[in-house]
Amino acid sequence: MTTETESLQPQIGTNERPALDQEKSMIEIDDLSFSYDHGKTDTLKNITLKIPGNQVTAFIGPSGCGKSTLLRCLNRMNDLVETSKITNGSISILGEDIYGPRVDAIQLRKHVGMVFQKYNPFPKSIYDNVSYGLRIGGEKNKKRLDEAVERSLRSAALWDEVKDRLQSSALGLSGGQQQRLCIARTIAVQPKIILMDEPCSALDPIATAKVEELITELADEFTIVIVTHSMSQASRVSDNTAFYYLGELIEFDRTQNLFSNPSKKQTEDYITGRFG
Amino acid sequence: MKALAIALTLGTALAVTANAQNKIAIKGSDTLGAKMVPQLAEAYKASGNDVAFDIAAEGSSQAFTALEAGTADIGMSSRSVKDEEKNKFTAAGKELVEHVAGVDMIAVIINEGNAVADLSTKQIEGIFTGDISDWSEVGGKPGKIAVYTRNTASGTYKTFQELAMNKRDYGSETQKMAGNEQIASEVAQNANGIGYVGLAYTEKDGIKSVKVEGVEASPSHKEEYALSRKLYYYTIGEPTGEAKKFLDWATSAPLAMKVIDKVGFIPAK
Amino acid sequence: MSKKATNKKSRGSFDGRGSGNFRILGLQLQDIIKAFFGGNAAIAVVVIALICFFLAREAYQFFPDYRAELEVYRKSGQEFVGFIDDEASKHQEIKSLAFQAYGYEIYHRTKQHEQILEVYNELRNRSKTAAKGVLELRQRAFDKGDSIAAELDPKIKEAAEAEYKAHNTRAEKVISEYLAEFTRDDLSTASLSTIPKEDFELVKKSVSESMTSKNKEDAEFILETKMLRDAASEAAAKALEPFYAGVMEISAARNELDKMIKELRPHALKTKQFAVAYESAEARKEALAEGSENATSEERRARLEIESKRVLTTPPNYEERNQILYDSIEAHSAAADSMLTQTRSGVAKLDASMLKSQDAIDRVAIIQKKSKKLSDEINKTENALRVWNHKEPYSGWKTFFGFFFGQKWVTNSTWQDFYGLAPLFSGSLIIAVIAIVISVPFSIGAAIYVNQIATQFEKTAIKPILEFIGAIPSIVLGLFGILVLGDFLQKVSAIEWLANLLPGFPIESRLNMLNAGLLLAFMAVPTIFTLAEDALNNVPRAHSEASLALGATKMQTVLKVVFPAAISGILAAVLLGFGRVIGETMVVLLVAGNRISVPDFTAGLGVITQPAHTMTGIIAQEMGEVGEGTLHWRALFMVGLILFLISLSLNWAAQSVIRKFSRHH
């Protein structure tokens, strides 16, 4: 991690890394309501949720239930929609209100990375893709960049496949490789949290398996929030699962509990495939 | 201003007589067509002739193309007809008849701020061929000379070459303008500018004409002035009908002579 | 036979063509629609092919014809005289500079009086502008009194005179008020501001006097200054007599050579006329014969017939006519030698230590350099004359190079027409480059702003406005260029510190390449903007999202991700903008200044304030007057063909840029 990023830490309120206490929540969502249309209708309604650190948390629910919207609230990507608005409540990461006046969304996103549904590497070389986040952060030292690129690609389990062609275009990789490259690109800036928006929906089963394996591995180091359509995927990779329906959080529990013994009727209906 | 006023009066006059039965189409030289012929036409109508005029002035070459195509009754030209042009009429079994419309003096104009007052024909030749490129060579305030000439479609272009330039070619530094008006306004804008225009245009703001070999360009000096030329009307065969009536009037009536004098040309008779 | 039958059968119930009932000439609706659209595309292709064919057909004859014409130029001995002419023009440069040095020096010595006269002129012009309205009214009153109507009716005359008087009084007042406020610092150039105060006041007085007196004569003070100036210049001339003797000697050095040219030139021209007459004799004969057939009267028919028979069809005797040229080679050597010795002796008399003006001293230095090279020029000419042979055919290559790299475009000449593309091509190119250099940052900046940064409201406001520029007729822009931009540039360029800072300033002629380039830059904006904006729009949103999610700012995202991803489209936009600009006609014809010569690149970047002519402009200007099928006509088509090829290759380049980059994606 570069010195610059380090100095920015206080902005989200962490002078020191907290102990890896599983029960201590990384993200606290408190009575959050969110609207895409200046507050006329709420897309998310009164959501309260504590997401623990260094675990994988899955968001599931039928299309339009608001799970992706909530995910995009966590790194303020929704700011890009001019008409969007938090109508109630707050989100805190490590105790700091991320919609607070002192918080800069640009800085926030350096700590909360994101991987998208469709793999989207830049039309640049593999090396430039991975080093992009560091470069825009001001890192110019070639050696440190080289190290970061290698470390990130190793973490994303891609190093061995691409080490001989770092300077060739990222668009020449296969779909699964491209998605893992996007993950490497995200972890290169050493965020605390990685948001994943249906990261495997555009991949074939073999590539999916590889990415899922990677997600589990990354959970040692990062807090991961993943939105998925696939309930089997949620049960395979996540420690906790939250189920949403029509903009409301219906149920949040350890994944095992939620799938084996849902406490709400709606959850049960959904996981048994009665709707969705 | 003057030109605008004329254009307006002419416009109204044309509108009023739009449904007159007889129409004379006159086409060709810009030198004749800009002021002299429109004013002659106006005076002609004012003296009780019920005729409509269609006047177009794009350059002397147009006189012959329009006559050949049959779109003009009378052609105006500031030079006499070329052999190639004549050939075409001969080939069609037609005869081109020439009538002298008046005499024009080509005035050499410079910027009002320029102190030079007199140029010899040799100097004018030098300036327009590019041999002389700086005002200091002819006794003026030092500065590179900017030469404005008519473009190659103009009869004046050729006539000036014959009268003032010993038939030599224009220098490559010369700038080719579409008409008298443009030359006058560019010379008025450029302190080092020089150009030539018909006598009628020397009154414009910002310019003045120079003496040529000590002779001022004014109608009273038409005999001695080096750069004067005849202007012509052309018809196919001897003119008949309305065209004949107008031409007779325009080349001999006292009022017509007065109009010609007023616009800065010299009546032929 | 049986196979066919089974085929028909096997179409079965899924055969769409069988199901409809609507048929015209056996075609179904679908087929007709298909044919309609296909037909439209085919028409476009056919029209382009026709244009190519038509241009090529008119142009292809150009080179053989031009070569034939240049061959006549050689046969008639004009080329021979041309060599001597060129040599003489080298001497002319020296002579010209010598006169300039003398003129600069005289001016320098009479400067104090000249300054007063210049201030006088400027004040006159400026008060004329200040009192423009009332002066116009006065002029109108004068015109009224001088009109034909006034001649016929004395009442009108009287009224007009009274009106004139009233306006004159007002003009007097306006001018004196204007001048009262005017100080020396308000003068346009700093060198004039040094005029002594009492002189300045006297000048002011003279201005208001001369502007309101009816005969517009200069005031006494000015007449006096003029006399003083004349006296000073006389004294200067006296002091510079030895120098002037040198100038005159240089000037006279060419007399002998001039005499020779004066003899040979008309001779060669006459030979050419014979040649041309011979070549057109057949045509003339035919024209007369045809005319006699069409003649209306019997008498006229007979006359034309006789005339037709009289036309001579024998070629001129070149051998005999050119003998005089061959015989003059020795005389030329003598004339050139005497020119050289006299010039040298004249140059020796140009003593720079007599001079005070730096401009004059600089010129003397150049003269000395040039006079040293003069002997080389003379030797070159000598050699050219000795090897010259009127029978030698004119080479095709020389014709070809003469067209593409020739420095002269001379038409309607009394001596010889030359068609050299270089001045036109360089004009077109420089103007287009100016336009693109200015236009690209603006239009691409605007595209980035509108596409990436602007709010929805700004987008809906800016886009149509920029695209509207494309709807402005170019003639309107041309007029704007002459009347507004030209004057504005000229005024701005005269500001002292700007004039010192920028090359080519102050601008002499308001019609120049910079003016035209600025207007074309404006015209190129919609093309480049629209295409660049499209290119930016085509960059997937996912790219910018990914960048933003990594903590990049909006600006970083635009510059490092979106812009590089759109670069191919933007490059193509610039190329197409270039094509748009180089093909523009009306604006350059009106505003570029129409000077047919290769710009003087020694001015450095200042070259852009020079006037120039362009390929499009020359076609528009000269096409109207040339006869169909003449060499000049073909030359213009050749220029058109080249323009067409330039546009075509620009388009092709734009497309291949896009193709190349999109393969990379």
Coordinates of N, CA and C in Angstrom, one line a residue, chain B residues 1-2 39 43 61 65 82-83 86-95 111-115 122 130-134 136-137 139-146 148 151-154 157-158 161-162 166-178 182 185-186 189-192 205-206 255 258-259 262, chain C residues 89 92 95-97 99-104 107 114 118 121 124-125 128 136 140 143 146-148 151-152 229 254 262 265 283-284 287-288 290-292 294-296 300 303-304 363 407 410-416 482 487 490 508-511 592-598 611 613 621-622 625 627-628 632:
Chain B
M1 N -22.8 54.1 -50.3 CA -24.1 54.7 -50.0 C -24.8 55.0 -51.3
K2 N -24.0 55.7 -52.2 CA -24.5 56.1 -53.5 C -25.0 54.9 -54.2
Q39 N -27.9 53.4 -64.8 CA -28.4 54.7 -64.7 C -28.9 55.2 -66.0
A43 N -32.6 56.7 -66.7 CA -32.9 58.0 -67.4 C -33.7 57.8 -68.6
S61 N -16.4 38.8 -70.5 CA -16.6 37.5 -71.2 C -18.0 37.1 -71.3
T65 N -20.8 35.2 -74.3 CA -21.5 34.0 -74.0 C -23.0 34.2 -74.0
K82 N -12.4 39.1 -78.6 CA -11.3 38.2 -79.0 C -11.6 37.4 -80.2
D83 N -10.5 37.0 -80.9 CA -10.7 36.2 -82.1 C -11.5 34.9 -81.9
K86 N -15.1 35.7 -81.6 CA -15.6 36.0 -82.9 C -15.9 34.8 -83.8
N87 N -15.0 33.8 -83.7 CA -15.1 32.6 -84.5 C -16.5 31.9 -84.3
K88 N -16.9 31.9 -83.0 CA -18.1 31.2 -82.6 C -19.3 31.8 -83.3
F89 N -19.3 33.2 -83.4 CA -20.4 33.8 -84.1 C -20.3 33.6 -85.6
T90 N -19.1 33.6 -86.1 CA -19.0 33.4 -87.5 C -19.5 32.0 -87.9
A91 N -19.1 31.1 -87.0 CA -19.5 29.7 -87.3 C -21.0 29.5 -87.3
A92 N -21.7 30.3 -86.5 CA -23.1 30.2 -86.5 C -23.8 31.1 -87.5
G93 N -22.9 31.7 -88.4 CA -23.5 32.6 -89.4 C -24.0 33.9 -88.9
K94 N -23.5 34.3 -87.8 CA -23.9 35.6 -87.2 C -22.8 36.6 -87.3
E95 N -23.2 37.9 -87.3 CA -22.2 38.9 -87.4 C -22.3 39.8 -86.1
N111 N -3.7 53.9 -51.0 CA -4.4 54.2 -49.8 C -4.2 55.7 -49.5
E112 N -5.3 56.3 -48.9 CA -5.3 57.7 -48.6 C -4.1 58.2 -47.8
G113 N -3.6 57.3 -47.0 CA -2.5 57.7 -46.1 C -1.1 57.6 -46.8
N114 N -1.1 57.2 -48.1 CA 0.1 57.0 -48.8 C 0.5 58.4 -49.4
A115 N 1.7 58.8 -49.3 CA 2.1 60.2 -49.7 C 2.5 60.2 -51.2
K122 N 6.4 53.5 -66.4 CA 7.5 52.5 -66.1 C 7.4 52.0 -64.7
G130 N 5.8 43.1 -60.6 CA 6.5 42.6 -59.4 C 8.0 43.0 -59.4
D131 N 8.4 43.7 -60.4 CA 9.8 44.2 -60.4 C 10.1 45.1 -59.2
I132 N 9.1 46.0 -59.0 CA 9.2 46.9 -57.9 C 8.3 46.4 -56.7
S133 N 9.0 46.2 -55.6 CA 8.2 45.6 -54.5 C 8.1 46.4 -53.3
D134 N 8.8 47.6 -53.2 CA 8.7 48.3 -52.0 C 8.5 49.8 -52.4
S136 N 9.5 52.4 -51.1 CA 10.7 53.2 -51.1 C 11.4 53.4 -52.5
E137 N 11.1 52.4 -53.4 CA 11.7 52.4 -54.7 C 11.1 53.5 -55.6
G139 N 9.8 56.4 -54.1 CA 9.8 57.6 -53.3 C 8.8 57.7 -52.3
G140 N 8.2 56.6 -51.9 CA 7.1 56.6 -50.8 C 7.7 56.2 -49.5
K141 N 6.8 56.1 -48.5 CA 7.2 55.6 -47.2 C 7.5 54.2 -47.3
P142 N 8.7 53.7 -46.8 CA 9.1 52.3 -47.0 C 8.0 51.3 -46.5
G143 N 7.9 50.3 -47.3 CA 6.9 49.3 -46.9 C 6.7 48.4 -48.1
K144 N 6.4 47.1 -47.9 CA 6.2 46.2 -49.0 C 4.9 46.5 -49.8
I145 N 4.9 46.6 -51.1 CA 3.7 47.0 -51.8 C 2.8 45.8 -51.9
A146 N 1.5 46.0 -51.6 CA 0.5 45.0 -51.8 C -0.4 45.4 -53.1
Y148 N -3.3 44.9 -55.8 CA -4.6 44.3 -56.0 C -5.0 44.5 -57.5
N151 N -9.7 40.0 -61.5 CA -9.3 38.6 -61.9 C -9.4 38.5 -63.4
T152 N -9.0 37.3 -63.8 CA -8.8 37.1 -65.3 C -10.1 37.1 -66.1
A153 N -11.2 37.1 -65.5 CA -12.5 37.2 -66.3 C -12.7 38.6 -66.7
S154 N -12.0 39.6 -66.1 CA -12.3 41.0 -66.3 C -11.7 41.5 -67.6
Y157 N -8.7 43.7 -66.6 CA -7.4 42.9 -66.4 C -6.5 43.0 -67.6
K158 N -7.1 42.6 -68.7 CA -6.4 42.6 -70.0 C -6.0 44.0 -70.5
Q161 N -3.2 45.4 -68.7 CA -2.0 44.8 -69.1 C -1.4 45.4 -70.4
E162 N -2.3 45.8 -71.3 CA -1.9 46.4 -72.6 C -1.5 47.8 -72.4
N166 N 3.0 47.1 -70.6 CA 3.8 46.7 -71.8 C 3.5 45.3 -72.2
K167 N 2.2 44.9 -71.9 CA 1.8 43.5 -72.2 C 2.5 42.4 -71.5
R168 N 3.2 42.8 -70.4 CA 3.8 41.8 -69.6 C 2.8 41.2 -68.6
D169 N 3.2 40.0 -68.0 CA 2.3 39.4 -67.1 C 2.3 40.0 -65.7
Y170 N 1.2 39.8 -65.0 CA 1.1 40.3 -63.7 C 2.1 39.5 -62.8
G171 N 2.7 40.2 -61.8 CA 3.6 39.5 -60.9 C 2.8 38.5 -60.1
S172 N 3.5 37.5 -59.6 CA 2.9 36.4 -58.8 C 2.4 36.9 -57.5
E173 N 2.8 38.0 -57.0 CA 2.4 38.5 -55.7 C 1.1 39.3 -55.7
T174 N 0.6 39.5 -56.9 CA -0.7 40.3 -57.0 C -1.9 39.5 -56.5
Q175 N -2.8 40.2 -55.9 CA -4.0 39.6 -55.4 C -5.2 39.9 -56.3
K176 N -5.9 38.8 -56.7 CA -7.0 38.9 -57.7 C -8.3 39.1 -57.0
M177 N -9.0 40.3 -57.4 CA -10.2 40.6 -56.7 C -11.3 40.5 -57.8
A178 N -12.6 40.3 -57.3 CA -13.7 40.1 -58.2 C -14.2 41.3 -58.9
Q182 N -14.4 45.8 -54.7 CA -13.5 45.0 -53.8 C -12.1 45.6 -53.8
S185 N -12.1 48.7 -51.8 CA -12.2 48.6 -50.3 C -11.0 47.9 -49.7
E186 N -10.3 47.0 -50.4 CA -9.0 46.5 -49.9 C -7.9 47.5 -49.8
Q189 N -8.2 49.6 -47.0 CA -7.9 49.0 -45.7 C -6.4 48.8 -45.6
N190 N -5.6 48.8 -46.6 CA -4.2 48.5 -46.6 C -3.3 49.7 -46.9
A191 N -2.6 50.1 -45.9 CA -1.8 51.3 -46.1 C -0.7 51.2 -47.2
N192 N -0.3 49.9 -47.5 CA 0.6 49.7 -48.6 C 0.0 49.2 -49.9
D205 N -14.2 56.3 -50.0 CA -13.5 56.7 -48.8 C -12.2 55.9 -48.7
G206 N -11.2 56.5 -48.2 CA -9.9 55.8 -47.9 C -9.0 55.6 -49.0
L255 N -28.9 63.9 -72.7 CA -29.1 63.5 -71.4 C -28.3 62.2 -71.1
K258 N -24.8 63.2 -70.4 CA -24.7 63.8 -69.0 C -24.6 62.6 -68.0
V259 N -25.4 61.6 -68.2 CA -25.4 60.5 -67.2 C -24.0 59.8 -67.3
K262 N -21.6 61.8 -65.5 CA -21.9 61.8 -64.0 C -21.3 60.6 -63.4
Chain C
S89 N 15.9 39.2 -64.4 CA 15.1 39.4 -63.2 C 16.0 39.3 -62.0
Q92 N 17.3 42.5 -61.6 CA 16.3 43.4 -61.1 C 16.2 43.4 -59.6
K95 N 18.8 45.7 -58.4 CA 18.4 47.0 -58.7 C 17.4 47.5 -57.7
S96 N 16.4 46.7 -57.5 CA 15.3 47.0 -56.7 C 15.7 47.3 -55.2
L97 N 16.6 46.4 -54.8 CA 17.2 46.6 -53.4 C 17.9 47.9 -53.3
F99 N 17.5 50.7 -55.0 CA 16.5 51.8 -54.9 C 15.9 51.8 -53.5
Q100 N 15.6 50.7 -53.0 CA 15.0 50.6 -51.7 C 16.0 51.2 -50.6
A101 N 17.2 50.8 -50.7 CA 18.2 51.3 -49.7 C 18.2 52.9 -49.8
Y102 N 18.2 53.4 -51.0 CA 18.2 54.8 -51.1 C 17.0 55.4 -50.6
G103 N 15.8 54.8 -50.9 CA 14.5 55.3 -50.5 C 14.4 55.3 -48.9
Y104 N 14.9 54.2 -48.3 CA 14.8 54.1 -46.9 C 15.7 55.2 -46.2
Y107 N 14.0 58.6 -46.5 CA 12.9 58.6 -45.6 C 13.4 58.9 -44.2
E114 N 7.9 63.8 -42.1 CA 7.0 62.7 -42.5 C 6.1 62.3 -41.3
E118 N 2.2 62.0 -41.3 CA 1.5 60.7 -41.0 C 0.5 60.9 -39.9
N121 N -2.5 62.5 -41.4 CA -3.3 61.5 -42.1 C -4.1 60.6 -41.2
R124 N -6.9 62.6 -39.6 CA -8.0 62.8 -40.6 C -8.9 61.6 -40.7
N125 N -8.2 60.5 -40.9 CA -9.0 59.2 -41.0 C -9.8 58.9 -39.8
K128 N -12.7 61.2 -39.4 CA -13.7 60.8 -40.4 C -14.6 59.7 -39.8
E136 N -21.8 61.3 -43.6 CA -22.6 60.6 -44.6 C -23.8 61.4 -45.0
R140 N -24.7 62.8 -48.6 CA -26.0 62.5 -49.2 C -26.6 63.8 -49.7
D143 N -24.8 64.8 -52.8 CA -25.3 64.0 -53.9 C -26.6 64.5 -54.5
D146 N -26.3 67.4 -56.5 CA -25.5 67.2 -57.7 C -26.2 66.2 -58.6
S147 N -27.5 65.8 -58.3 CA -28.1 64.8 -59.0 C -28.8 65.3 -60.3
I148 N -29.2 64.4 -61.1 CA -29.9 64.8 -62.3 C -31.2 65.5 -62.0
E151 N -30.6 69.0 -61.3 CA -30.3 69.7 -62.5 C -31.6 70.2 -63.2
L152 N -32.6 69.3 -63.1 CA -33.9 69.6 -63.8 C -34.8 70.6 -62.9
R229 N 9.5 69.2 -45.9 CA 9.8 67.8 -46.2 C 10.6 67.7 -47.5
R254 N 21.8 47.2 -67.0 CA 21.1 46.3 -67.8 C 20.6 46.8 -69.2
K262 N 14.0 43.5 -75.6 CA 13.0 44.2 -76.3 C 12.9 43.8 -77.8
R265 N 11.9 39.6 -77.7 CA 10.6 39.2 -77.2 C 9.5 39.3 -78.2
A283 N -9.5 24.9 -87.8 CA -10.7 25.2 -87.1 C -11.4 26.4 -87.7
R284 N -10.6 27.4 -88.0 CA -11.1 28.7 -88.6 C -11.7 28.4 -89.9
A287 N -14.9 26.7 -89.4 CA -15.9 27.6 -88.8 C -16.5 28.5 -89.9
L288 N -15.6 29.0 -90.8 CA -16.1 29.8 -91.9 C -17.0 29.0 -92.9
E290 N -18.7 26.3 -92.2 CA -20.0 26.1 -91.6 C -20.9 27.3 -91.6
G291 N -20.2 28.4 -91.3 CA -20.9 29.7 -91.3 C -21.6 30.0 -92.6
S292 N -20.9 29.7 -93.7 CA -21.4 30.0 -95.0 C -22.6 29.2 -95.3
N294 N -24.7 28.2 -93.0 CA -25.8 28.6 -92.2 C -26.2 30.1 -92.6
A295 N -25.4 30.7 -93.4 CA -25.7 32.2 -93.6 C -27.1 32.4 -94.2
T296 N -27.6 33.6 -93.8 CA -29.0 33.9 -94.1 C -29.1 34.5 -95.5
R300 N -23.6 37.2 -98.1 CA -22.8 36.9 -96.9 C -22.2 35.5 -97.1
R303 N -19.2 35.7 -99.2 CA -18.1 36.3 -98.6 C -17.4 35.4 -97.7
L304 N -18.2 34.6 -96.9 CA -17.6 33.7 -95.9 C -16.8 32.6 -96.7
R363 N 20.1 46.4 -46.4 CA 19.9 46.1 -47.8 C 21.2 46.2 -48.6
Q407 N 6.1 26.6 -59.9 CA 5.8 27.7 -59.0 C 4.9 28.7 -59.6
V410 N 0.1 30.9 -64.3 CA -0.2 32.1 -65.0 C -1.2 31.8 -66.1
T411 N -2.3 32.5 -66.1 CA -3.3 32.2 -67.2 C -3.7 33.5 -67.8
N412 N -4.3 33.4 -69.0 CA -4.7 34.6 -69.8 C -3.5 35.4 -70.0
S413 N -2.3 34.8 -70.2 CA -1.1 35.6 -70.4 C -0.9 36.1 -71.8
T414 N -0.2 37.2 -71.9 CA 0.1 37.7 -73.3 C 1.4 37.0 -73.8
W415 N 2.0 36.3 -72.9 CA 3.3 35.6 -73.3 C 3.2 34.1 -73.3
Q416 N 3.0 33.5 -72.2 CA 2.8 32.1 -72.1 C 2.1 31.7 -70.8
I482 N -14.6 39.0 -44.3 CA -14.1 40.3 -44.9 C -14.4 41.4 -44.0
D487 N -11.1 43.0 -40.4 CA -10.8 44.3 -39.7 C -10.3 44.1 -38.3
Q490 N -6.8 42.8 -38.2 CA -5.9 43.8 -38.6 C -5.7 44.8 -37.4
E508 N -0.7 43.0 -42.8 CA -0.8 44.0 -43.8 C -2.1 44.0 -44.5
S509 N -2.5 42.8 -45.0 CA -3.7 42.7 -45.8 C -4.7 42.0 -45.0
R510 N -5.9 42.5 -45.0 CA -6.9 41.9 -44.1 C -7.4 40.6 -44.7
L511 N -7.2 40.4 -46.0 CA -7.5 39.1 -46.6 C -6.3 38.2 -46.6
A592 N -9.2 34.5 -48.6 CA -7.8 34.1 -48.5 C -6.9 35.1 -49.2
G593 N -7.4 36.0 -50.0 CA -6.6 37.1 -50.6 C -6.2 36.8 -52.1
N594 N -6.4 35.6 -52.5 CA -6.1 35.3 -54.0 C -4.8 35.8 -54.5
R595 N -3.7 35.4 -53.9 CA -2.4 35.8 -54.4 C -1.8 34.4 -54.9
I596 N -1.6 34.3 -56.2 CA -1.1 33.1 -56.7 C 0.4 33.0 -56.6
S597 N 1.0 32.8 -55.5 CA 2.4 32.5 -55.4 C 2.7 31.7 -54.2
V598 N 3.8 30.9 -54.2 CA 4.1 30.1 -53.1 C 4.4 31.0 -51.9
P611 N -1.4 36.5 -47.9 CA -2.5 36.0 -48.7 C -2.1 34.9 -49.6
H613 N -3.8 31.8 -52.7 CA -4.9 31.3 -53.5 C -5.0 29.8 -53.3
Q621 N -13.0 30.6 -59.5 CA -12.7 31.9 -60.1 C -12.6 31.8 -61.6
E622 N -11.9 30.8 -62.1 CA -11.6 30.8 -63.5 C -12.5 29.9 -64.4
E625 N -14.9 31.5 -67.1 CA -14.5 32.3 -68.3 C -13.8 31.4 -69.3
G627 N -13.0 28.6 -72.1 CA -13.8 27.8 -73.2 C -13.7 26.4 -72.9
E628 N -14.8 25.7 -73.3 CA -14.8 24.2 -73.1 C -13.7 23.6 -73.9
H632 N -6.7 25.4 -70.6 CA -7.0 26.0 -69.3 C -8.1 25.3 -68.6

